[in-house]
PDB file of C-alpha atoms in Angstrom:
ATOM      1  CA  MET A 269       2.921   1.931 -20.400  1.00 32.00           C
ATOM      2  CA  THR A 270       2.637  -1.443 -22.245  1.00 34.00           C
ATOM      3  CA  SER A 271       2.632  -1.444 -26.464  1.00 34.00           C
ATOM      4  CA  ARG A 272      -1.180  -2.440 -25.810  1.00 33.00           C
ATOM      5  CA  LEU A 273      -1.819   0.909 -24.513  1.00 31.00           C
ATOM      6  CA  ARG A 274      -0.156   3.077 -27.725  1.00 33.00           C
ATOM      7  CA  HIS A 275      -3.118   2.179 -29.304  1.00 35.00           C
ATOM      8  CA  ILE A 276      -6.844   2.340 -27.994  1.00 31.00           C
ATOM      9  CA  ALA A 277     -10.162   3.444 -29.977  1.00 33.00           C
ATOM     10  CA  LEU A 278     -13.831   4.421 -28.838  1.00 31.00           C
ATOM     11  CA  ALA A 279     -16.905   5.511 -31.176  1.00 28.00           C
ATOM     12  CA  GLY A 280     -17.556   9.440 -30.093  1.00 31.00           C
ATOM     13  CA  LEU A 281     -16.111  11.556 -32.271  1.00 31.00           C
ATOM     14  CA  LEU A 282     -19.371  14.291 -32.802  1.00 29.00           C
ATOM     15  CA  GLY A 283     -18.798  15.129 -29.108  1.00 33.00           C
ATOM     16  CA  ALA A 284     -14.760  14.540 -29.920  1.00 36.00           C
ATOM     17  CA  CYS A 285     -15.098  17.663 -32.287  1.00 37.00           C
ATOM     18  CA  ALA A 286     -17.316  19.443 -30.073  1.00 36.00           C
ATOM     19  CA  ALA A 287     -15.726  19.299 -27.246  1.00 39.00           C
ATOM     20  CA  ALA A 288     -13.082  20.906 -28.592  1.00 43.00           C
ATOM     21  CA  HIS A 289     -14.366  23.344 -30.292  1.00 44.00           C
ATOM     22  CA  ALA A 290     -15.889  24.371 -26.431  1.00 38.00           C
ATOM     23  CA  SER A 291     -12.927  24.267 -24.854  1.00 48.00           C
ATOM     24  CA  GLY A 292     -10.044  25.169 -27.749  1.00 77.00           C
ATOM     25  CA  ILE A 293      -8.230  22.753 -30.664  1.00 89.00           C
ATOM     26  CA  THR A 294      -4.978  20.664 -29.017  1.00 89.00           C
ATOM     27  CA  TYR A 295      -4.655  18.503 -31.817  1.00 89.00           C
ATOM     28  CA  LEU A 296      -5.965  18.615 -35.704  1.00 92.00           C
ATOM     29  CA  SER A 297      -5.891  14.552 -37.319  1.00 89.00           C
ATOM     30  CA  SER A 298      -5.920  14.287 -41.250  1.00 92.00           C
ATOM     31  CA  VAL A 299      -9.900  12.012 -41.803  1.00 91.00           C
ATOM     32  CA  HIS A 300      -7.600  10.603 -44.955  1.00 90.00           C
ATOM     33  CA  SER A 301      -4.738   8.726 -42.385  1.00 88.00           C
ATOM     34  CA  GLY A 302      -6.071   8.916 -38.731  1.00 83.00           C
ATOM     35  CA  TYR A 303      -2.640  11.170 -38.430  1.00 88.00           C
ATOM     36  CA  LEU A 304      -1.950  13.916 -36.421  1.00 90.00           C
ATOM     37  CA  LEU A 305      -1.426  17.736 -38.222  1.00 94.00           C
ATOM     38  CA  GLY A 306       2.462  17.956 -37.196  1.00 93.00           C
ATOM     39  CA  ASN A 307       6.030  19.515 -37.646  1.00 93.00           C
ATOM     40  CA  SER A 308       8.642  17.254 -39.989  1.00 93.00           C
ATOM     41  CA  ALA A 309      11.710  19.227 -39.686  1.00 93.00           C
ATOM     42  CA  GLY A 310      10.175  22.271 -40.875  1.00 95.00           C
ATOM     43  CA  VAL A 311       7.420  21.128 -42.779  1.00 96.00           C
ATOM     44  CA  GLY A 312       3.532  20.188 -42.342  1.00 95.00           C
ATOM     45  CA  ALA A 313       3.684  16.689 -42.466  1.00 95.00           C
ATOM     46  CA  ALA A 314       0.817  13.800 -41.217  1.00 93.00           C
ATOM     47  CA  VAL A 315       3.281  12.031 -38.265  1.00 89.00           C
ATOM     48  CA  ALA A 316       2.345   9.318 -35.102  1.00 79.00           C
ATOM     49  CA  TRP A 317       1.276  10.594 -32.491  1.00 66.00           C
ATOM     50  CA  SER A 318       5.075   9.900 -30.571  1.00 63.00           C
ATOM     51  CA  PRO A 319       6.222  12.957 -29.218  1.00 62.00           C
ATOM     52  CA  GLN A 320       3.622  14.872 -29.733  1.00 64.00           C
ATOM     53  CA  HIS A 321       3.451  18.485 -31.507  1.00 74.00           C
ATOM     54  CA  ALA A 322       0.443  20.471 -29.388  1.00 86.00           C
ATOM     55  CA  LEU A 323      -1.209  22.966 -30.924  1.00 92.00           C
ATOM     56  CA  GLU A 324      -1.458  27.337 -28.797  1.00 92.00           C
ATOM     57  CA  GLY A 325      -4.248  29.195 -28.416  1.00 89.00           C
ATOM     58  CA  PHE A 326      -6.306  27.796 -32.072  1.00 93.00           C
ATOM     59  CA  GLY A 327     -10.190  28.178 -31.553  1.00 93.00           C
ATOM     60  CA  GLY A 328     -10.578  26.934 -35.518  1.00 95.00           C
ATOM     61  CA  TYR A 329      -9.457  31.149 -36.525  1.00 96.00           C
ATOM     62  CA  GLY A 330      -6.366  32.499 -36.133  1.00 97.00           C
ATOM     63  CA  GLN A 331      -2.648  30.935 -36.357  1.00 97.00           C
ATOM     64  CA  VAL A 332      -2.474  26.954 -36.484  1.00 97.00           C
ATOM     65  CA  LYS A 333       1.260  27.499 -33.512  1.00 96.00           C
ATOM     66  CA  ALA A 334       3.021  24.976 -31.994  1.00 94.00           C
ATOM     67  CA  ARG A 335       5.881  25.009 -30.109  1.00 92.00           C
ATOM     68  CA  GLY A 336       6.354  28.774 -30.827  1.00 94.00           C
ATOM     69  CA  GLN A 337       6.118  27.758 -35.229  1.00 97.00           C
ATOM     70  CA  CYS A 338       3.125  29.461 -37.077  1.00 98.00           C
ATOM     71  CA  LEU A 339       1.496  26.810 -40.053  1.00 98.00           C
ATOM     72  CA  SER A 340       1.747  28.426 -43.190  1.00 98.00           C
ATOM     73  CA  GLY A 341       0.844  28.264 -46.527  1.00 98.00           C
ATOM     74  CA  ARG A 342       1.854  30.676 -49.950  1.00 97.00           C
ATOM     75  CA  GLN A 343       2.651  28.617 -52.841  1.00 97.00           C
ATOM     76  CA  SER A 344      -0.107  26.054 -54.262  1.00 97.00           C
ATOM     77  CA  GLY A 345       1.745  22.063 -54.522  1.00 97.00           C
ATOM     78  CA  GLN A 346       4.575  23.278 -52.684  1.00 98.00           C
ATOM     79  CA  PRO A 347       4.459  21.852 -48.572  1.00 98.00           C
ATOM     80  CA  LEU A 348       3.240  23.893 -45.874  1.00 98.00           C
ATOM     81  CA  ARG A 349       6.092  25.062 -43.529  1.00 98.00           C
ATOM     82  CA  TRP A 350       6.158  25.595 -40.169  1.00 97.00           C
ATOM     83  CA  GLU A 351       7.851  29.512 -39.734  1.00 98.00           C
ATOM     84  CA  GLY A 352       8.378  32.395 -37.076  1.00 98.00           C
ATOM     85  CA  CYS A 353       4.996  34.057 -36.743  1.00 98.00           C
ATOM     86  CA  ARG A 354       4.090  37.359 -38.397  1.00 97.00           C
ATOM     87  CA  SER A 355       0.835  39.145 -37.581  1.00 95.00           C
ATOM     88  CA  GLY A 356      -1.462  40.166 -40.233  1.00 94.00           C
ATOM     89  CA  ASP A 357       0.165  37.236 -43.212  1.00 98.00           C
ATOM     90  CA  LYS A 358      -2.447  35.462 -44.430  1.00 98.00           C
ATOM     91  CA  SER A 359      -0.978  32.281 -45.367  1.00 98.00           C
ATOM     92  CA  GLN A 360      -0.365  32.065 -41.695  1.00 98.00           C
ATOM     93  CA  VAL A 361      -4.576  32.910 -41.057  1.00 98.00           C
ATOM     94  CA  TRP A 362      -6.498  29.370 -40.845  1.00 98.00           C
ATOM     95  CA  SER A 363      -9.873  28.566 -40.265  1.00 97.00           C
ATOM     96  CA  LEU A 364     -11.571  25.285 -39.935  1.00 97.00           C
ATOM     97  CA  LYS A 365     -14.785  25.225 -41.463  1.00 96.00           C
ATOM     98  CA  GLY A 366     -16.509  21.469 -40.417  1.00 94.00           C
ATOM     99  CA  SER A 367     -13.881  19.352 -41.867  1.00 96.00           C
ATOM    100  CA  LYS A 368     -11.925  22.020 -44.022  1.00 97.00           C
ATOM    101  CA  LEU A 369      -8.625  23.869 -42.800  1.00 98.00           C
ATOM    102  CA  GLY A 370      -8.077  26.775 -45.638  1.00 98.00           C
ATOM    103  CA  ASN A 371      -5.802  29.098 -44.421  1.00 98.00           C
ATOM    104  CA  GLU A 372      -6.998  33.328 -45.971  1.00 98.00           C
ATOM    105  CA  LEU A 373      -4.989  33.054 -49.675  1.00 98.00           C
ATOM    106  CA  GLY A 374      -7.463  30.045 -50.637  1.00 98.00           C
ATOM    107  CA  PHE A 375      -5.708  27.229 -49.901  1.00 98.00           C
ATOM    108  CA  CYS A 376      -6.253  24.063 -48.322  1.00 98.00           C
ATOM    109  CA  ALA A 377      -3.945  21.623 -46.014  1.00 98.00           C
ATOM    110  CA  ASP A 378      -3.498  18.950 -48.259  1.00 98.00           C
ATOM    111  CA  VAL A 379      -2.349  15.353 -47.924  1.00 97.00           C
ATOM    112  CA  GLU A 380       0.085  15.047 -50.627  1.00 97.00           C
ATOM    113  CA  GLY A 381      -0.560  12.915 -53.084  1.00 96.00           C
ATOM    114  CA  GLY A 382      -3.656  11.449 -50.766  1.00 96.00           C
ATOM    115  CA  ASN A 383      -0.265   9.166 -49.036  1.00 96.00           C
ATOM    116  CA  ARG A 384      -1.899   7.521 -46.072  1.00 93.00           C
ATOM    117  CA  SER A 385       1.268   6.815 -44.324  1.00 91.00           C
ATOM    118  CA  ALA A 386       2.682   8.409 -41.221  1.00 89.00           C
ATOM    119  CA  GLY A 387       5.206  10.751 -42.271  1.00 93.00           C
ATOM    120  CA  ALA A 388       2.733  12.282 -44.876  1.00 96.00           C
ATOM    121  CA  ARG A 389       3.957  15.935 -46.825  1.00 98.00           C
ATOM    122  CA  LEU A 390       0.839  18.657 -46.577  1.00 98.00           C
ATOM    123  CA  VAL A 391       1.092  20.381 -49.123  1.00 98.00           C
ATOM    124  CA  ALA A 392      -1.273  23.842 -50.203  1.00 98.00           C
ATOM    125  CA  TRP A 393      -3.980  23.148 -52.371  1.00 98.00           C
ATOM    126  CA  SER A 394      -6.708  24.412 -54.345  1.00 97.00           C
ATOM    127  CA  CYS A 395      -9.862  23.175 -52.115  1.00 98.00           C
ATOM    128  CA  SER A 396     -12.349  20.649 -53.240  1.00 97.00           C
ATOM    129  CA  GLY A 397     -13.288  18.713 -50.267  1.00 95.00           C
ATOM    130  CA  ALA A 398     -11.653  15.866 -50.601  1.00 97.00           C
ATOM    131  CA  THR A 399     -11.181  13.435 -48.083  1.00 96.00           C
ATOM    132  CA  ASN A 400      -7.198  13.974 -47.559  1.00 97.00           C
ATOM    133  CA  GLN A 401      -7.963  18.272 -47.010  1.00 97.00           C
ATOM    134  CA  GLN A 402     -10.821  17.048 -43.953  1.00 96.00           C
ATOM    135  CA  TRP A 403      -9.198  17.285 -40.671  1.00 95.00           C
ATOM    136  CA  ARG A 404     -11.012  16.660 -36.982  1.00 89.00           C
ATOM    137  CA  ALA A 405     -11.152  19.154 -33.993  1.00 89.00           C
ATOM    138  CA  HIS A 406      -9.822  17.485 -30.735  1.00 82.00           C
ATOM    139  CA  GLY A 407      -8.938  18.441 -27.269  1.00 78.00           C
ATOM    140  CA  ALA A 408      -6.542  17.710 -24.585  1.00 69.00           C
ATOM    141  CA  ALA A 409      -4.748  13.729 -24.473  1.00 59.00           C
ATOM    142  CA  GLN A 410      -4.938  11.650 -21.007  1.00 52.00           C
ATOM    143  CA  PRO A 411      -3.272   8.524 -20.124  1.00 51.00           C
ATOM    144  CA  ALA A 412      -4.495   4.866 -22.352  1.00 50.00           C
ATOM    145  CA  SER A 413      -4.056   3.086 -18.819  1.00 55.00           C
ATOM    146  CA  SER A 414      -7.081   4.645 -17.010  1.00 60.00           C
ATOM    147  CA  LEU A 415      -9.309   4.033 -20.851  1.00 70.00           C
ATOM    148  CA  GLU A 416      -8.238   0.325 -19.982  1.00 76.00           C
ATOM    149  CA  ALA A 417      -9.496   0.256 -16.730  1.00 79.00           C
ATOM    150  CA  ARG A 418     -13.199   1.226 -17.825  1.00 82.00           C
ATOM    151  CA  VAL A 419     -12.961  -1.411 -20.125  1.00 86.00           C
ATOM    152  CA  PRO A 420     -15.197  -4.619 -18.634  1.00 90.00           C
ATOM    153  CA  ALA A 421     -13.098  -7.262 -17.368  1.00 91.00           C
ATOM    154  CA  ALA A 422     -14.862  -9.567 -19.880  1.00 91.00           C
ATOM    155  CA  ALA A 423     -14.129  -7.839 -22.760  1.00 88.00           C
ATOM    156  CA  ARG A 424     -10.622  -6.541 -21.840  1.00 87.00           C
ATOM    157  CA  ALA A 425      -8.673  -9.378 -23.334  1.00 86.00           C
ATOM    158  CA  GLU A 426     -10.700  -9.116 -26.293  1.00 86.00           C
ATOM    159  CA  PHE A 427     -10.179  -4.873 -26.649  1.00 79.00           C
ATOM    160  CA  ALA A 428      -6.217  -5.811 -25.914  1.00 77.00           C
ATOM    161  CA  ARG A 429      -6.609  -7.641 -28.785  1.00 79.00           C
ATOM    162  CA  ASN A 430      -7.971  -5.639 -31.109  1.00 77.00           C
ATOM    163  CA  ALA A 431      -5.909  -1.967 -29.881  1.00 73.00           C
ATOM    164  CA  GLN A 432      -2.528  -3.720 -31.282  1.00 72.00           C
ATOM    165  CA  SER A 433      -3.477  -5.096 -34.487  1.00 74.00           C
ATOM    166  CA  ALA A 434      -6.180  -2.657 -35.554  1.00 70.00           C
ATOM    167  CA  PRO A 435      -4.703  -0.309 -38.393  1.00 62.00           C
ATOM    168  CA  PRO A 436      -5.028   3.556 -37.917  1.00 54.00           C
ATOM    169  CA  GLY A 437      -8.577   4.423 -38.284  1.00 48.00           C
ATOM    170  CA  SER A 438      -9.964   1.995 -36.611  1.00 59.00           C
ATOM    171  CA  VAL A 439     -12.805   2.691 -33.660  1.00 64.00           C
ATOM    172  CA  ILE A 440     -12.415  -0.178 -30.776  1.00 73.00           C
ATOM    173  CA  SER A 441     -15.226  -0.081 -28.297  1.00 78.00           C
ATOM    174  CA  LEU A 442     -14.355   0.628 -24.601  1.00 78.00           C
ATOM    175  CA  SER A 443     -17.333  -1.378 -23.937  1.00 83.00           C
ATOM    176  CA  THR A 444     -17.240  -4.582 -26.034  1.00 84.00           C
ATOM    177  CA  GLY A 445     -13.476  -4.373 -26.954  1.00 81.00           C
ATOM    178  CA  LYS A 446     -14.906  -4.920 -30.410  1.00 83.00           C
ATOM    179  CA  VAL A 447     -13.642  -3.011 -33.533  1.00 77.00           C
ATOM    180  CA  VAL A 448     -16.980  -0.898 -34.328  1.00 71.00           C
ATOM    181  CA  ALA A 449     -15.028   0.750 -37.298  1.00 56.00           C
ATOM    182  CA  SER A 450     -12.562  -1.093 -39.720  1.00 52.00           C
ATOM    183  CA  GLY A 451     -10.083   1.853 -41.234  1.00 42.00           C
ATOM    184  CA  GLY A 452     -12.348   5.331 -43.270  1.00 38.00           C
ATOM    185  CA  GLY A 453     -10.552   7.908 -40.949  1.00 38.00           C
ATOM    186  CA  ASN A 454     -12.141   8.206 -38.495  1.00 38.00           C
ATOM    187  CA  VAL A 455      -9.728   8.593 -35.963  1.00 40.00           C
ATOM    188  CA  VAL A 456      -6.137   9.844 -34.588  1.00 39.00           C
ATOM    189  CA  ALA A 457      -3.341   7.441 -34.599  1.00 38.00           C
ATOM    190  CA  ALA A 458      -1.786   7.772 -31.287  1.00 39.00           C
ATOM    191  CA  GLY A 459       1.414   6.945 -29.443  1.00 36.00           C
ATOM    192  CA  GLY A 460       3.745   7.381 -25.992  1.00 30.00           C
ATOM    193  CA  ALA A 461       0.192   5.793 -24.645  1.00 30.00           C
ATOM    194  CA  ASN A 462      -2.222   8.506 -24.664  1.00 34.00           C
ATOM    195  CA  VAL A 463      -5.227   9.222 -26.896  1.00 40.00           C
ATOM    196  CA  ILE A 464      -7.009  12.215 -27.537  1.00 36.00           C
ATOM    197  CA  ALA A 465      -9.997  13.263 -24.728  1.00 34.00           C
ATOM    198  CA  ALA A 466     -13.181  14.128 -25.782  1.00 32.00           C
ATOM    199  CA  GLY A 467     -15.273  15.372 -22.928  1.00 31.00           C
ATOM    200  CA  GLY A 468     -18.658  14.140 -21.730  1.00 28.00           C
ATOM    201  CA  GLY A 469     -16.907  10.857 -21.547  1.00 32.00           C
ATOM    202  CA  ASN A 470     -15.950  10.066 -25.204  1.00 34.00           C
ATOM    203  CA  VAL A 471     -12.513   9.171 -25.971  1.00 39.00           C
ATOM    204  CA  VAL A 472     -11.403   9.241 -29.888  1.00 40.00           C
ATOM    205  CA  ALA A 473      -9.761   6.253 -30.900  1.00 39.00           C
ATOM    206  CA  ALA A 474      -6.270   5.026 -32.509  1.00 38.00           C
ATOM    207  CA  GLY A 475      -5.449   2.909 -34.564  1.00 34.00           C
ATOM    208  CA  GLY A 476      -1.904   0.875 -34.555  1.00 31.00           C
ATOM    209  CA  GLY A 477       1.499   0.411 -36.925  1.00 30.00           C
ATOM    210  CA  ASN A 478       3.059   3.415 -34.847  1.00 28.00           C
TER     211      ASN A 478
END
């Protein structure tokens, strides 16, 4: 895959969220930065999409599990950590209600300090509804090359240019190749030539900079 295939976007976010909840949540992305909820040396972090860290069996309530470890948050202001999964541990029981990802100890998954960079730490924090505590659910991944093939030939060059240069959070139309929305954390920052498939023909977008 070429590098320009790493950064592809499409408006269709409502369909994406609905499909993800219906079929299980494979990824969670930060509304604030567009990056993925992932693992950085055992600490929860907003990470780029290379490599991807798919969630296992999270349907909107329960343990947020990936690679056999569960996301844990038990002390305000302290980093979320990926630890061994423990039945009945309230720090590991999460619910996604709307865009709020909170656990049964009353903490929300918070991108520390409102940092918009890839690698920003996630901390346990009192729930405020701020954008750095908001998350979107997504389903399975799909090769970016198949999406570029769906762009009309007349718009493909502009699409490729915009996909290459757009920052994380941009939305690029597959029909016109134009940037629909710039920034705003509406989408997932992609990498590894993959994007998030939303179902119903809609695909969530990816920004540049990875």
